[in-house]
Structures are given as C-alpha cells and as structure tokens.
XYZ file of C-alpha atoms in Angstrom:
304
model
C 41.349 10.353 -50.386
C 39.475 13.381 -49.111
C 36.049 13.365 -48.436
C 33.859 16.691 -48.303
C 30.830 16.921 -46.045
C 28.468 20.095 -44.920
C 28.620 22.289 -41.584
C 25.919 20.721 -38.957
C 24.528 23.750 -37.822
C 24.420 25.664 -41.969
C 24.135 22.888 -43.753
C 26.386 24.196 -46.653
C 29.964 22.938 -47.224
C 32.631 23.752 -44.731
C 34.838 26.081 -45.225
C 38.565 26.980 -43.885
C 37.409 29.042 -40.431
C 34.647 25.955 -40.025
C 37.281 23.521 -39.574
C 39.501 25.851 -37.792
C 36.430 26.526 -35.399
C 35.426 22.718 -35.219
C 38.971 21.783 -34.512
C 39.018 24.201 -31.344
C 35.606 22.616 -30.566
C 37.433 19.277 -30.709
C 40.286 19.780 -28.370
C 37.873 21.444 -25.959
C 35.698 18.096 -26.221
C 39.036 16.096 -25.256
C 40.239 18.352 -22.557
C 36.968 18.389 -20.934
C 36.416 14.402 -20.997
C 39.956 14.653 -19.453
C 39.007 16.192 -17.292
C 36.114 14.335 -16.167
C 38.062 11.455 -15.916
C 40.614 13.081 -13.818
C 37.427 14.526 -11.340
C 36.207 10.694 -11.455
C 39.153 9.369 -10.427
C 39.419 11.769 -7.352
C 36.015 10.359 -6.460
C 36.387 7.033 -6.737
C 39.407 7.900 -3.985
C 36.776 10.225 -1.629
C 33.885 8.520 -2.562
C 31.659 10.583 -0.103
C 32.480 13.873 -1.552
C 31.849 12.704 -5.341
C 29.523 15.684 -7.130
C 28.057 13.496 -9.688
C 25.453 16.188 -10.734
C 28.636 18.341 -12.220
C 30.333 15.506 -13.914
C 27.719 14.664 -15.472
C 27.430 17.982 -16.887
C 30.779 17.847 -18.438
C 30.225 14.436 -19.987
C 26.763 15.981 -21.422
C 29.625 18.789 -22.985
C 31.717 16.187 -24.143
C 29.180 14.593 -25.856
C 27.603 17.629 -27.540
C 31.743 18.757 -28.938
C 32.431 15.358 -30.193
C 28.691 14.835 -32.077
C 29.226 18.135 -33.943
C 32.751 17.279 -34.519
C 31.891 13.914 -35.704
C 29.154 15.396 -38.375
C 32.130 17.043 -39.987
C 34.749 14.412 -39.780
C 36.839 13.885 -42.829
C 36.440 16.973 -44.208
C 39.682 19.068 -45.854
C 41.499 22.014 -45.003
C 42.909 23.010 -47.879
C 43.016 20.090 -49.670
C 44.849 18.361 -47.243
C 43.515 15.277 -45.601
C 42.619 15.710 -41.778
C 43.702 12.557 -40.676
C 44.781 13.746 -37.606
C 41.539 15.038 -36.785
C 39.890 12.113 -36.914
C 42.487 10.647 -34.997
C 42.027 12.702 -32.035
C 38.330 12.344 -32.675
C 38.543 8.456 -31.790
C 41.245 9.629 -28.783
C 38.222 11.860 -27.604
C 35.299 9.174 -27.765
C 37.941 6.425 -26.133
C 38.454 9.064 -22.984
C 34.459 9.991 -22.804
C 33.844 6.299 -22.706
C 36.424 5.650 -19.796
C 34.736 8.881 -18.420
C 31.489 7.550 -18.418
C 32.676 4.203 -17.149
C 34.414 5.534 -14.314
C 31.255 7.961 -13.682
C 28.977 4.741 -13.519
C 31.650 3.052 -11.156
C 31.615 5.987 -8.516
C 27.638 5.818 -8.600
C 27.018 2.332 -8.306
C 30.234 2.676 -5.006
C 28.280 5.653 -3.180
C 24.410 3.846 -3.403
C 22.730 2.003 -0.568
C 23.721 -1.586 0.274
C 21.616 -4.302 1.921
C 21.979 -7.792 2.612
C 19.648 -9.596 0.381
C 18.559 -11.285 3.384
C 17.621 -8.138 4.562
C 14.978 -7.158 1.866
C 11.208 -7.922 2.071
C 9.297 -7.597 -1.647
C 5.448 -6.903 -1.838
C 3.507 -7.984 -3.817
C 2.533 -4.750 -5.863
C 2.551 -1.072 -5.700
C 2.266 1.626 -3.957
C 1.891 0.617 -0.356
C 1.826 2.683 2.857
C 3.587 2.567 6.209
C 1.437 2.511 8.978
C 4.083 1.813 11.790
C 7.570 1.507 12.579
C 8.210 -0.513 15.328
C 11.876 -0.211 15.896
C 14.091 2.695 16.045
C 17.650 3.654 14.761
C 20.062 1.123 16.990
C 18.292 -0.642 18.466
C 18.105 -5.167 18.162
C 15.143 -5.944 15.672
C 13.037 -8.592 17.089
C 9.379 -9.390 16.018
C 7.485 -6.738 13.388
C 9.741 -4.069 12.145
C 7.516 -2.306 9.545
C 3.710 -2.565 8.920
C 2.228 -1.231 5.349
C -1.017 -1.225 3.933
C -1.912 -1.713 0.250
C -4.596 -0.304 -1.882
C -7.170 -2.113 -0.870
C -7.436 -2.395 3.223
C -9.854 -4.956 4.919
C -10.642 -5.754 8.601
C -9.974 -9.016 10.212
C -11.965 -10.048 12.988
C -12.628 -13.388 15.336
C -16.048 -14.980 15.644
C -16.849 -18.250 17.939
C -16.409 -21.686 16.538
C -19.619 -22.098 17.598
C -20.973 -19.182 15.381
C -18.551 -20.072 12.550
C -21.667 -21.712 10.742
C -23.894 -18.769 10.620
C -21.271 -17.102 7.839
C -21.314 -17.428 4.394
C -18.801 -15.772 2.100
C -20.919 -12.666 0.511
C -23.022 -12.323 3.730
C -23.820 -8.243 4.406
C -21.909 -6.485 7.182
C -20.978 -2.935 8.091
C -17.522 -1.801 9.639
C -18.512 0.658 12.188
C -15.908 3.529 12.922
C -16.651 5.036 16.203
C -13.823 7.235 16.716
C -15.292 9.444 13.696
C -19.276 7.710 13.663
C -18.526 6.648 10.117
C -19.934 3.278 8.513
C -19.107 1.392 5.554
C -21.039 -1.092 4.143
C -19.027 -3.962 3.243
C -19.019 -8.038 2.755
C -17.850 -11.631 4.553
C -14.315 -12.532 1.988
C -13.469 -15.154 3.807
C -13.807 -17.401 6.706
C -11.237 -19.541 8.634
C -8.935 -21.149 6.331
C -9.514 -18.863 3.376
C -8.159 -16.008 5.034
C -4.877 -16.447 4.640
C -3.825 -17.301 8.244
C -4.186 -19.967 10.758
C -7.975 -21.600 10.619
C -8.827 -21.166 14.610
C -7.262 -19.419 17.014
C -8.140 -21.307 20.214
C -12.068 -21.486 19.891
C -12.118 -18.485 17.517
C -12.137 -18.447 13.757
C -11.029 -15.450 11.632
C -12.854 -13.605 9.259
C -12.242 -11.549 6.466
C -14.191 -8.621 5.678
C -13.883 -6.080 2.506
C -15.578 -3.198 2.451
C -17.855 -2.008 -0.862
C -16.032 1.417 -1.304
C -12.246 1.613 0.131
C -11.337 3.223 3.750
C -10.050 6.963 3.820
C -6.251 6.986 4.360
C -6.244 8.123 7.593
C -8.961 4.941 8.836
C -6.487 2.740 8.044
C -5.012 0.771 11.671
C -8.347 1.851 13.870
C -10.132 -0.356 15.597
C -13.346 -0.730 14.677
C -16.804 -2.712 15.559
C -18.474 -5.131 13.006
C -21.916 -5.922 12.665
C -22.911 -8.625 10.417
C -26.717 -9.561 9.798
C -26.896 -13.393 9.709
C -30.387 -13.675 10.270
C -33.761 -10.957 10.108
C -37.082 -11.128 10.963
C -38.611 -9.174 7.863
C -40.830 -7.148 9.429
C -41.761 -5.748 12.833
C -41.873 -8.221 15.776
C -42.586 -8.303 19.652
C -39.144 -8.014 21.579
C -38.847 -8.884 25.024
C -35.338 -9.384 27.385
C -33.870 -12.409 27.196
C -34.078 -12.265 31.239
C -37.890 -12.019 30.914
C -38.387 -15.684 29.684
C -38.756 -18.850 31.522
C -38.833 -22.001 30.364
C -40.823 -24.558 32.227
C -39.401 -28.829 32.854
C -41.688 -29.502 29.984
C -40.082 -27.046 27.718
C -42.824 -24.637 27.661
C -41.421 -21.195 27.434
C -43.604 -18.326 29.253
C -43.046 -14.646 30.077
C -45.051 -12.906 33.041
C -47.122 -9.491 32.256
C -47.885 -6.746 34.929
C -50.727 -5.326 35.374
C -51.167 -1.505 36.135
C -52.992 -2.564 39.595
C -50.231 -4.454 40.537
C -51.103 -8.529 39.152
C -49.955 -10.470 37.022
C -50.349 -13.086 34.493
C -48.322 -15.953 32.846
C -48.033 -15.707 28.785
C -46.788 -18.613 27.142
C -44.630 -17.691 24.360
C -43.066 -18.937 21.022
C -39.466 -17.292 20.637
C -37.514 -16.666 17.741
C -34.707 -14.338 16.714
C -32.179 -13.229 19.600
C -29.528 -10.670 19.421
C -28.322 -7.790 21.691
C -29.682 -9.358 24.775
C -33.395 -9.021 23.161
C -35.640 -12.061 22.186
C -38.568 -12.049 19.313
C -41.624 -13.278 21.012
C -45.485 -14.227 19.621
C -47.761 -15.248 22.180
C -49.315 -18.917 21.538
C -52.873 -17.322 22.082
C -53.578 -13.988 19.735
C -54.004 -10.744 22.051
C -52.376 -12.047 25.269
C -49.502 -9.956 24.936
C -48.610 -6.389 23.104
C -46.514 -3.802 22.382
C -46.213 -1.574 25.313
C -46.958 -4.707 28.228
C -44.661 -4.890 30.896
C -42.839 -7.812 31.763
C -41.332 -9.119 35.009
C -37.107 -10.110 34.512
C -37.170 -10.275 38.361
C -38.471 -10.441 41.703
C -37.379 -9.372 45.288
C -36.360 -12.285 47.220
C -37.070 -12.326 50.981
C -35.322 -14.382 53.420
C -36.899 -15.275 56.986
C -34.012 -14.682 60.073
C-alpha cells in the first residue's frame, strides 16, 4: 500500500520533483558512505596516514542525506510504490554503519598504548608537574615524575627529642627567603600521621599546611619553618646562653660589668631559650637591667 508523508524542509506533501530531488539526495548519501568505507579501509592498511578529521566529515554528510531521506520514506511517485527506495535506504544506513565501525576501528588502532603496569592514577584532579627526572631513552630507575596537587604543604624533620613540644594545630609560619614571603600556616601532622615512615633515624616528620595556598611558582623551594611552641607573653630580660653559669649546687648566675671596669655576680632564674638567647629575672629585684653588660668570656693567660 502507499503511504503519503510531507517534504522535511516545506512541510507540505511531496510532490514528483521532491522525490526526484530526494532520490538524487539518496544515492549521493550511499556513494559517499561508500566511499568512506573505501577511505577507512585504506587506513586501517596505512594506519599512520589515516585523516580522521575528513572522514568524519563525510559520515556527518551521510548522515544528514539519509535523515532527510528517511523523513520522506514511503512516499509515491506517481502512484507507484517506492519500494526500491526504501530498499536502498536500508543499503545506505547498513554501509554508514560499517563506515562508522570501521572509522572507530582505525581510531582506537592509531591512539597511545601503555602497559597497564606502566600507569600511575592520582588521586584527583588537576595536578602539576614539577620535575621530570628522566629523559627520552634513557633506563628509568628511582622517581620519574613529581606533581603537585591543589593543595601543597611542607614537610620538615624535628628531633625526637623535640617531638613532644608539637601538637597538631600548633601556629607556624613557612618562611620563603628566596622572595622574603611568609605564610602563616599550621602543625597537620606529626610522625606517624604524616603519611610516611614515623622517624627517620632520630628525626620525626612533620606536616605543615599553610592557611592560604602557595603561589604556583613556590611550589618545590626550600623554605625555613618557624613554629612557636612556647612564649613568654610579654617583654622579658634576654641574655646569651654563653653568659650563664651554673654553680655544683645548681645555682645559676650571670656576671655584670661595670663601666669602671668591675664586676659583679647576679644570680639568676632562667626561663625560655631559643636562638641562642636565654630569658633571665634576677632572684633579687634591681640587680640586673636592660642595657647591663654581661661577661660570656674571659682572656685566659698561661705562665711559660
């Protein structure tokens, strides 16, 4: 029986120079999946000279011949069935499938290979490369690549012996002194919880994240760490560490100058120490001030 249908692009009923005009449209659809198919084939022989890009481009042709061909199919010419038509119409889709196929075959022959063995996956996205460590032929052996993710941190060693004055959340800054910059930033973890081995020899690792992230180009720079364990909450009397004696009794005394040239013993209670400095309060108010001077050596004369 024949079926009636309306032009695609007028929308009213087909008439005799539509179909003639679709059927022209039809057999340039076939010839050009044919075609295609044939260019495909070639590739899939020369795989390194395949230009995907143009047959792709046909395909997209094929596809946009047989949809307009198919929105008419069935339709009459003259009252005479167009069997035919739609016969070449399946021919057409069957050699734009194989096209396709084939097309899909060449791509997934010319990608990029690698051993699974061969692949590393991170965690999340994006990352950046800070170094390559090999180059093209030669053996791998060790690190090959080193990224960064989005949110860089600084490792660093303390002593065991120092491991105790850290708490996770304690203040620090990460000191840049190739460009004078600091960030303010905050103990993540100690030992264990970083993620590698607990000690190194007598050292333990620490994990330190700053508050706001590093610029890009901070990222692999050494830098210096300063983290405030302990302060003294307001101002104190410093004096070198070198300055300070401490007597068999365990009395601990520092000796003062005089402009004229003597001296006197101060005995001393000490507190704080960092930077080769000690905090100092004299046992007796008034004994010693800001500005004294203090002996951290004398001249030692031997007889012949």
């Amino acid at each position: 029986t024949a079926r009636t249908g309306t032009h695609p692009d007028t929308g009213q009923p087909a008439t005799p120079d539509d179909i003639t005009q679709l059927q022209a449209e039809l057999d340039t659809a076939t010839t050009t999946a044919a075609v295609a198919g044939d260019a495909l084939n070639d590739a899939a022989a020369t795989v390194a000279g395949v230009d995907r890009s143009s047959l792709e481009s046909r395909i997209t042709d094929a596809e946009l011949e047989l949809r307009i061909a198919e929105a008419v199919e069935g339709e009459t010419l003259a009252g005479e069935p167009v069997t035919d038509l739609e016969q070449e119409l399946a021919a057409a889709r069957d050699a734009l499938a194989t096209a396709e196929l084939e097309l899909s075959s060449s791509q997934f022959a010319t990608g990029a290979w690698l051993p699974m063995s061969e692949v590393a996956f991170v965690p999340e996205l994006p990352v950046v490369v800070q170094q390559v460590a090999v180059t093209t032929g030669a053996r791998p052996d060790g690190t090959l690549l080193t990224v960064s993710a989005n949110d860089p941190v600084v490792r660093t060693e303390v002593s065991a012996s120092d491991r105790d004055l850290l708490t996770v959340g304690t203040a620090a800054q990460i000191i840049d002194e190739s460009s004078g910059a600091v960030y303010p930033a905050r103990v993540a973890a100690i030992g264990a919880g970083t993620g590698q081995v607990d000690t190194l020899g007598d050292l333990v690792e620490v994990l330190l994240e700053p508050d706001t992230p590093f610029p890009a180009d901070a990222l692999g720079r050494n830098v210096r760490v300063d983290v405030e364990i302990a302060t003294t909450g307001a101002s104190v009397l410093l004096v070198p560490a070198a300055a300070l004696s401490t007597s068999m009794t365990g009395v601990t005394t520092v000796e003062v100058e005089h402009a004229e040239g003597s001296s006197r013993v101060v005995e001393v209670d000490t507190g704080l120490a960092a930077n080769g400095l000690v905090e100092v309060a004299p046992q007796q108010a008034g004994e010693l001030a800001e500005g004294d001077l203090v002996i951290v050596g004398r001249a030692a004369s031997f007889a012949p």
